[in-house]
PDB file of C-alpha atoms in Angstrom:
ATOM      1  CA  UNK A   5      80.854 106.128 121.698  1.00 45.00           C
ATOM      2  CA  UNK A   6      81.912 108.870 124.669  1.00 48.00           C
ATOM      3  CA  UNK A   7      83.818 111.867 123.397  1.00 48.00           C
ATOM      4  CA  UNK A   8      86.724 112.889 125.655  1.00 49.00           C
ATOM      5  CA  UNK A   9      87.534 116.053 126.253  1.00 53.00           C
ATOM      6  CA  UNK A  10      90.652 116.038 124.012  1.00 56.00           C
ATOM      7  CA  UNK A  11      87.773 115.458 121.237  1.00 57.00           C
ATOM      8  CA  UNK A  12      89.155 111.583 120.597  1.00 61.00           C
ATOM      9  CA  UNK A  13      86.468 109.092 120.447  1.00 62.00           C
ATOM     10  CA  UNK A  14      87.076 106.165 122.346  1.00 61.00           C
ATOM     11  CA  UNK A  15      85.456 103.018 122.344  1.00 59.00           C
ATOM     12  CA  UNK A  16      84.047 101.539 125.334  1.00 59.00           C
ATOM     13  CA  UNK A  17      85.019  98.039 124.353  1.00 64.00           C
ATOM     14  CA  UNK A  18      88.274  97.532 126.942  1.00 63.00           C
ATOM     15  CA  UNK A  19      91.371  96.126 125.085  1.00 64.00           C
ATOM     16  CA  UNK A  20      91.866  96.583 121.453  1.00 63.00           C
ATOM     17  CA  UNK A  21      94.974  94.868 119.420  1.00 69.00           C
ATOM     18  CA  UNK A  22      97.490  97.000 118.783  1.00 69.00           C
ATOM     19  CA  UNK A  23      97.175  96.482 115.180  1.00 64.00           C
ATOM     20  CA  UNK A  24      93.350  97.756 115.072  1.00 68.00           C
ATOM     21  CA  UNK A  25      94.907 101.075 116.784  1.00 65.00           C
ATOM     22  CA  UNK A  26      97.673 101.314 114.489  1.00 63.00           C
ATOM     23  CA  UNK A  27      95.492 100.214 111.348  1.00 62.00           C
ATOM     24  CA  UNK A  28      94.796 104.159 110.207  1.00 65.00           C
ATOM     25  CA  UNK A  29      98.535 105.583 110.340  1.00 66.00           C
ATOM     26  CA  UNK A  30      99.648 103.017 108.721  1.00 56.00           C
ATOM     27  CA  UNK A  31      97.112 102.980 105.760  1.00 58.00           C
ATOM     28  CA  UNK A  32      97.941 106.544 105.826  1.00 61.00           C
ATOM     29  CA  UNK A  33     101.382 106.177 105.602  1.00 55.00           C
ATOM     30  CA  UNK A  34     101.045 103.880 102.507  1.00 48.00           C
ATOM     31  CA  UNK A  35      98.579 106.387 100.611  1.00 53.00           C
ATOM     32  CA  UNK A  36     101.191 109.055 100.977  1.00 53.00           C
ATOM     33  CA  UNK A  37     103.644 106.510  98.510  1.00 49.00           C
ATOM     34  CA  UNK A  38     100.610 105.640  96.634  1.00 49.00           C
ATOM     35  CA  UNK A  39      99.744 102.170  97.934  1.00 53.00           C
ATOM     36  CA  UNK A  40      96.398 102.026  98.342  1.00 54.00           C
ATOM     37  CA  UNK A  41      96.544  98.188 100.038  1.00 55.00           C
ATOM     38  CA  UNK A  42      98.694  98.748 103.036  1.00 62.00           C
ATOM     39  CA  UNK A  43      98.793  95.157 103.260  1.00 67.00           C
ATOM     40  CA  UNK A  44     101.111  94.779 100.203  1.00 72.00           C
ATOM     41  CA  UNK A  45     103.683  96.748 102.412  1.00 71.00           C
ATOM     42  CA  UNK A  46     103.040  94.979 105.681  1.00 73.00           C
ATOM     43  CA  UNK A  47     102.909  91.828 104.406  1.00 77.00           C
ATOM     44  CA  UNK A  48     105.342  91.739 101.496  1.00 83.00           C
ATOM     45  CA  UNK A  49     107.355  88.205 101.908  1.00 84.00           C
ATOM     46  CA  UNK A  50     103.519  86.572 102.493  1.00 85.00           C
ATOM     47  CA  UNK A  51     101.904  88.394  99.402  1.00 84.00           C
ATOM     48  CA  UNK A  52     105.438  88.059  97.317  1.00 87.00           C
ATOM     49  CA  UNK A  53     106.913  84.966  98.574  1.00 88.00           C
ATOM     50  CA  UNK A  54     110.071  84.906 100.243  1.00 88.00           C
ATOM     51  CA  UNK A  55     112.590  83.944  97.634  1.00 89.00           C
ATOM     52  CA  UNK A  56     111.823  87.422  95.723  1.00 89.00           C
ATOM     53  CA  UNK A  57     111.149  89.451  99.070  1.00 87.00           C
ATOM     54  CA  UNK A  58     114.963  88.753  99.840  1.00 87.00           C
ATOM     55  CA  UNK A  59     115.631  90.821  96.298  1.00 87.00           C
ATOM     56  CA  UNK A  60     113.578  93.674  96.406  1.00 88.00           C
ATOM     57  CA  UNK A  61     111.388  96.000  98.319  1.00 86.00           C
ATOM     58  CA  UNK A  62     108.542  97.823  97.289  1.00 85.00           C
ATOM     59  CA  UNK A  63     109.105 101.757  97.251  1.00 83.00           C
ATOM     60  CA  UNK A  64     106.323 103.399  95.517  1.00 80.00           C
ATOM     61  CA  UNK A  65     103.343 103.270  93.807  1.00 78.00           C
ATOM     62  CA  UNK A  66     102.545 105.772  90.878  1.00 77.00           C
ATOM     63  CA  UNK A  67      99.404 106.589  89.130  1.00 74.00           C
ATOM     64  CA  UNK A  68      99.609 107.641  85.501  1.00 70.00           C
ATOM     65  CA  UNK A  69      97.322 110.512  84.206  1.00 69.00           C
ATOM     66  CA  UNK A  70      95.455 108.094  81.822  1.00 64.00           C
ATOM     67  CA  UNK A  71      94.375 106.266  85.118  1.00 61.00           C
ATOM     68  CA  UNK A  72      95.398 102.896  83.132  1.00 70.00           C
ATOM     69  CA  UNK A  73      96.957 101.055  85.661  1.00 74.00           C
ATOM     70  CA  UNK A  74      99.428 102.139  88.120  1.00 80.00           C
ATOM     71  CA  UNK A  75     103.611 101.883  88.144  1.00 83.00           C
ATOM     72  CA  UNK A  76     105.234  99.909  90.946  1.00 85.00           C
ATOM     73  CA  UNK A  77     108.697 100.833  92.057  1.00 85.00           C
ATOM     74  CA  UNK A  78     110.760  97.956  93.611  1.00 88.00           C
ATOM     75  CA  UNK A  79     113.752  98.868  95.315  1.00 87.00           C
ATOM     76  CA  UNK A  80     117.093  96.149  94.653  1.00 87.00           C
ATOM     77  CA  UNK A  81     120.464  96.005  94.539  1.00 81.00           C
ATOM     78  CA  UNK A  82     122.407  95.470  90.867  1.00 77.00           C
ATOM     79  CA  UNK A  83     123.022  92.310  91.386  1.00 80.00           C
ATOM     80  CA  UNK A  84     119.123  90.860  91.787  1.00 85.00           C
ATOM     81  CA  UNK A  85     117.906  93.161  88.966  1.00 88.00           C
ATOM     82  CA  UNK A  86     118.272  90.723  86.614  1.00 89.00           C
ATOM     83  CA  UNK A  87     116.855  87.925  87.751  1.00 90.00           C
ATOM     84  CA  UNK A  88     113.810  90.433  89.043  1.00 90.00           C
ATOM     85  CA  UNK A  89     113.144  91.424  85.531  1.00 91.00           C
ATOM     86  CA  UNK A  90     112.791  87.516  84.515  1.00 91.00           C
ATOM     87  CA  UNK A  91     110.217  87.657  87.257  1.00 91.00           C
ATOM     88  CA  UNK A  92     108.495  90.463  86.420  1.00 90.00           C
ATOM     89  CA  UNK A  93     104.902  88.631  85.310  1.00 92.00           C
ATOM     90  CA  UNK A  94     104.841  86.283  88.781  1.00 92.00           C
ATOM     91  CA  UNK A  95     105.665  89.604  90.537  1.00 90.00           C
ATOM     92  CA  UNK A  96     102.992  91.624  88.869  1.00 89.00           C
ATOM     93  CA  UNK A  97     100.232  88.654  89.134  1.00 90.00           C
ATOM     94  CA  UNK A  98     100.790  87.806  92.803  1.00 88.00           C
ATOM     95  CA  UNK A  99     100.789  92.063  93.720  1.00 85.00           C
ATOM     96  CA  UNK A 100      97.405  92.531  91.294  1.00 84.00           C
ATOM     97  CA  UNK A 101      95.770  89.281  93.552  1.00 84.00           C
ATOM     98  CA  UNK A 102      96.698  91.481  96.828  1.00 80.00           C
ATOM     99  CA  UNK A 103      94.721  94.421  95.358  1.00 76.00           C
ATOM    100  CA  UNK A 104      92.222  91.660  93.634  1.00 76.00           C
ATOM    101  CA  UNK A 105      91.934  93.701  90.380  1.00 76.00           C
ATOM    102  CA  UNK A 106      94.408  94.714  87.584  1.00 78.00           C
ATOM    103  CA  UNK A 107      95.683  97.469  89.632  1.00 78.00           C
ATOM    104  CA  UNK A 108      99.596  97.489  88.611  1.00 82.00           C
ATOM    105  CA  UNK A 109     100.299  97.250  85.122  1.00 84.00           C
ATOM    106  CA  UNK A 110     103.655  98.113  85.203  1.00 87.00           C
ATOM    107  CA  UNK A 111     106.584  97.670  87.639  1.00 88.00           C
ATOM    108  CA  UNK A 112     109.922  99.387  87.569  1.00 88.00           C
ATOM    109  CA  UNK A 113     112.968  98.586  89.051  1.00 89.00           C
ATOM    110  CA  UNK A 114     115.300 100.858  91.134  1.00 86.00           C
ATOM    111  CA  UNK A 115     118.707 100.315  92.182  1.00 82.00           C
ATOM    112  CA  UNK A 116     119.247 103.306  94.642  1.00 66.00           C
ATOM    113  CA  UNK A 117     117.890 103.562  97.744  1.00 53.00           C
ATOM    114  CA  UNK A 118     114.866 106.368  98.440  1.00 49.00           C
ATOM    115  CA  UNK A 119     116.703 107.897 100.809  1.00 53.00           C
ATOM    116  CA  UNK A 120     119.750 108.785  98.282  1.00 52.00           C
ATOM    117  CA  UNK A 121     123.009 107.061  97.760  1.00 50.00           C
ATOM    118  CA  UNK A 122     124.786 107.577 100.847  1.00 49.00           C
ATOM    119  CA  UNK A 123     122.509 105.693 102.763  1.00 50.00           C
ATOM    120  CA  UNK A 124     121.729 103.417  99.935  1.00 49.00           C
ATOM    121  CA  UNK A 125     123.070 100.165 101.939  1.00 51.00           C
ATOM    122  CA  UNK A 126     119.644  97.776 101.053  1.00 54.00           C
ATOM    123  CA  UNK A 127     119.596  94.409 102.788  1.00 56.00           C
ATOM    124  CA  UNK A 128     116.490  92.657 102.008  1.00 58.00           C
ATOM    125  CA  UNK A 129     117.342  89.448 104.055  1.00 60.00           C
ATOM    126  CA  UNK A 130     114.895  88.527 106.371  1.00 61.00           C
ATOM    127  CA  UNK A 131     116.041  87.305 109.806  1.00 65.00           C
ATOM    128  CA  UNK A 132     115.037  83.833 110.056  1.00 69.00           C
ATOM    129  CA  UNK A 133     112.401  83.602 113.517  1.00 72.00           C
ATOM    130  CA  UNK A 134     115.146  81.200 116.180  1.00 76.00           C
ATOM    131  CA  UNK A 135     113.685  77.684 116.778  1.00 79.00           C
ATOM    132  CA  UNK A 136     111.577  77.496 120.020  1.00 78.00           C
ATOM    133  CA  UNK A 137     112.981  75.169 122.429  1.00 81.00           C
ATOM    134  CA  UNK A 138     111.441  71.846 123.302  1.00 84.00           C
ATOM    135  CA  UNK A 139     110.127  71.038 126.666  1.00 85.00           C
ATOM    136  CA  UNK A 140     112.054  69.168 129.008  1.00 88.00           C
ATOM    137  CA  UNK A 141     110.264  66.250 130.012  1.00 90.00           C
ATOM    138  CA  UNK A 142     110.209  67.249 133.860  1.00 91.00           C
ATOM    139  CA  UNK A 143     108.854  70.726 132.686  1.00 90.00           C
ATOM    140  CA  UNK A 144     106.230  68.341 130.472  1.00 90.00           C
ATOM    141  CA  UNK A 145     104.837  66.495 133.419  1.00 92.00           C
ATOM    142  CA  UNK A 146     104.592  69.853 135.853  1.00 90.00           C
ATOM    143  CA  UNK A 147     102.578  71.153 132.987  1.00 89.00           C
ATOM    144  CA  UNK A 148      99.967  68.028 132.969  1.00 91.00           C
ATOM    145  CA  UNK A 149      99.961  68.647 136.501  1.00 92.00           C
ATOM    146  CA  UNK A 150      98.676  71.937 136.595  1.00 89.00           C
ATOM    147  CA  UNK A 151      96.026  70.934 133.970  1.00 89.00           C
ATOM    148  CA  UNK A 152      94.951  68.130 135.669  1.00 89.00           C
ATOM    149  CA  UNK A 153      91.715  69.040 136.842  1.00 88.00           C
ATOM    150  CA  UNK A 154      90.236  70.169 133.293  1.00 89.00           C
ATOM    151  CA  UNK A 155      87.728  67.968 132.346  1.00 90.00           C
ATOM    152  CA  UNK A 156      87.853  68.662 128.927  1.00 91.00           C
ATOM    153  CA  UNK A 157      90.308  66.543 126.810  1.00 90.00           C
ATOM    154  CA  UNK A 158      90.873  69.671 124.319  1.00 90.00           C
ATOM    155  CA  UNK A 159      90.754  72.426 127.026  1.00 90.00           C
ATOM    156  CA  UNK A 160      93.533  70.055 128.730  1.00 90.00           C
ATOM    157  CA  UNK A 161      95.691  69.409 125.980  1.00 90.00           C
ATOM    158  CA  UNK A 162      95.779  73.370 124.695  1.00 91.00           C
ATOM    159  CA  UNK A 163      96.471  74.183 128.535  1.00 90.00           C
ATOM    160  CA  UNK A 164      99.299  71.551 129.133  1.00 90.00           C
ATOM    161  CA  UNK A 165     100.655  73.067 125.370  1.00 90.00           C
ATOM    162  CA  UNK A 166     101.157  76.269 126.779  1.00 90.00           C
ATOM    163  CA  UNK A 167     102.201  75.943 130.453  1.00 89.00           C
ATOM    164  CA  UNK A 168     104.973  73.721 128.343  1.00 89.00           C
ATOM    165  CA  UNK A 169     106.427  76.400 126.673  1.00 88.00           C
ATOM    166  CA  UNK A 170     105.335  79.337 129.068  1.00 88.00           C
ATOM    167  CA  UNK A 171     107.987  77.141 131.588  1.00 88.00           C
ATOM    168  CA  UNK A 172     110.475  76.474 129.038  1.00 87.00           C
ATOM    169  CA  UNK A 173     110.596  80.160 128.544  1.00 84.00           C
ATOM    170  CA  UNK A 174     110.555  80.751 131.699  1.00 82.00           C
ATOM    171  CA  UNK A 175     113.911  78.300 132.301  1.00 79.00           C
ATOM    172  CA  UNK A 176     115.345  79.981 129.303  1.00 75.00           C
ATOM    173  CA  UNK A 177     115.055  83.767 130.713  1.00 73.00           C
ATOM    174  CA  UNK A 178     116.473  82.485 133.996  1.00 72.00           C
ATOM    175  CA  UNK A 179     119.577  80.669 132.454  1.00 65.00           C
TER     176      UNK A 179
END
């Protein structure tokens, strides 16, 4: 590793995903509310499941003194605290198999946003990704075109795929 001047170490392995970069601030961000798996932030609606990510957020994570298991605070509006609290046991199961022990034994629910109640608006709601338009099938058969010399059938196929929709996106920015 070569030290810069600054006294960063950089890697000399070119490009790195932005998510590797971002990886520490964002596990330290977490640790600051207490959640030791960042992951259980970044990917709530995966490690929750979308019909109860739309309810609730999580907010915090609290250790008792005991060290018995920790408190989860989810963040919802009155109206989904109910049916939360019927959930409660899924909820706690599918947040322990994120951290892959017994971690939370205990999960509270908040109706008030952590910023206070001015701001308190919460939508959970999710925006739902916009279907990816289909290739026309002129645009289809200037892909094959362009992959025509690949002698590989898979190499071909995967190349065709994506000059496809790399052109329809292309026609789409232009319209």
């Amino acid at each position: 590793m070569a030290e810069i001047q600054s006294g960063v170490k950089r890697r000399k392995r070119g490009f790195e995903r932005t998510s590797s970069l971002l990886n520490r601030r964002i596990q330290a961000a977490s640790e600051a509310r207490g959640f030791s798996q960042s992951k259980l932030l970044t990917h709530w609606e995966e490690s929750i499941g979308p019909e109860i990510a739309a309810m609730c957020r999580p907010v915090k994570v609290s250790y008792g003194k005991g060290g018995f298991g920790a408190t989860l605070t989810l963040l919802t509006t009155g109206a989904y605290a109910p049916m939360l609290q019927a959930e409660l046991p899924k909820i706690r199961d599918r947040v322990n198999a994120v951290y892959g022990h017994n971690a939370i034994s205990h999960i509270r629910i908040t109706q008030t946003a952590p910023m206070g109640f001015a701001e308190g608006r919460a939508v959970f709601e999710t925006d739902k990704p916009k279907p990816k338009p289909e290739p026309t099938p002129e645009t289809r058969s200037c892909a094959k075109a362009l992959a025509e010399g690949v002698q590989d059938d898979g190499l071909r196929q995967a190349l065709e795929k994506f000059a496809g929709s790399f052109l329809t996106r292309q026609k789409t920015k232009e319209n």
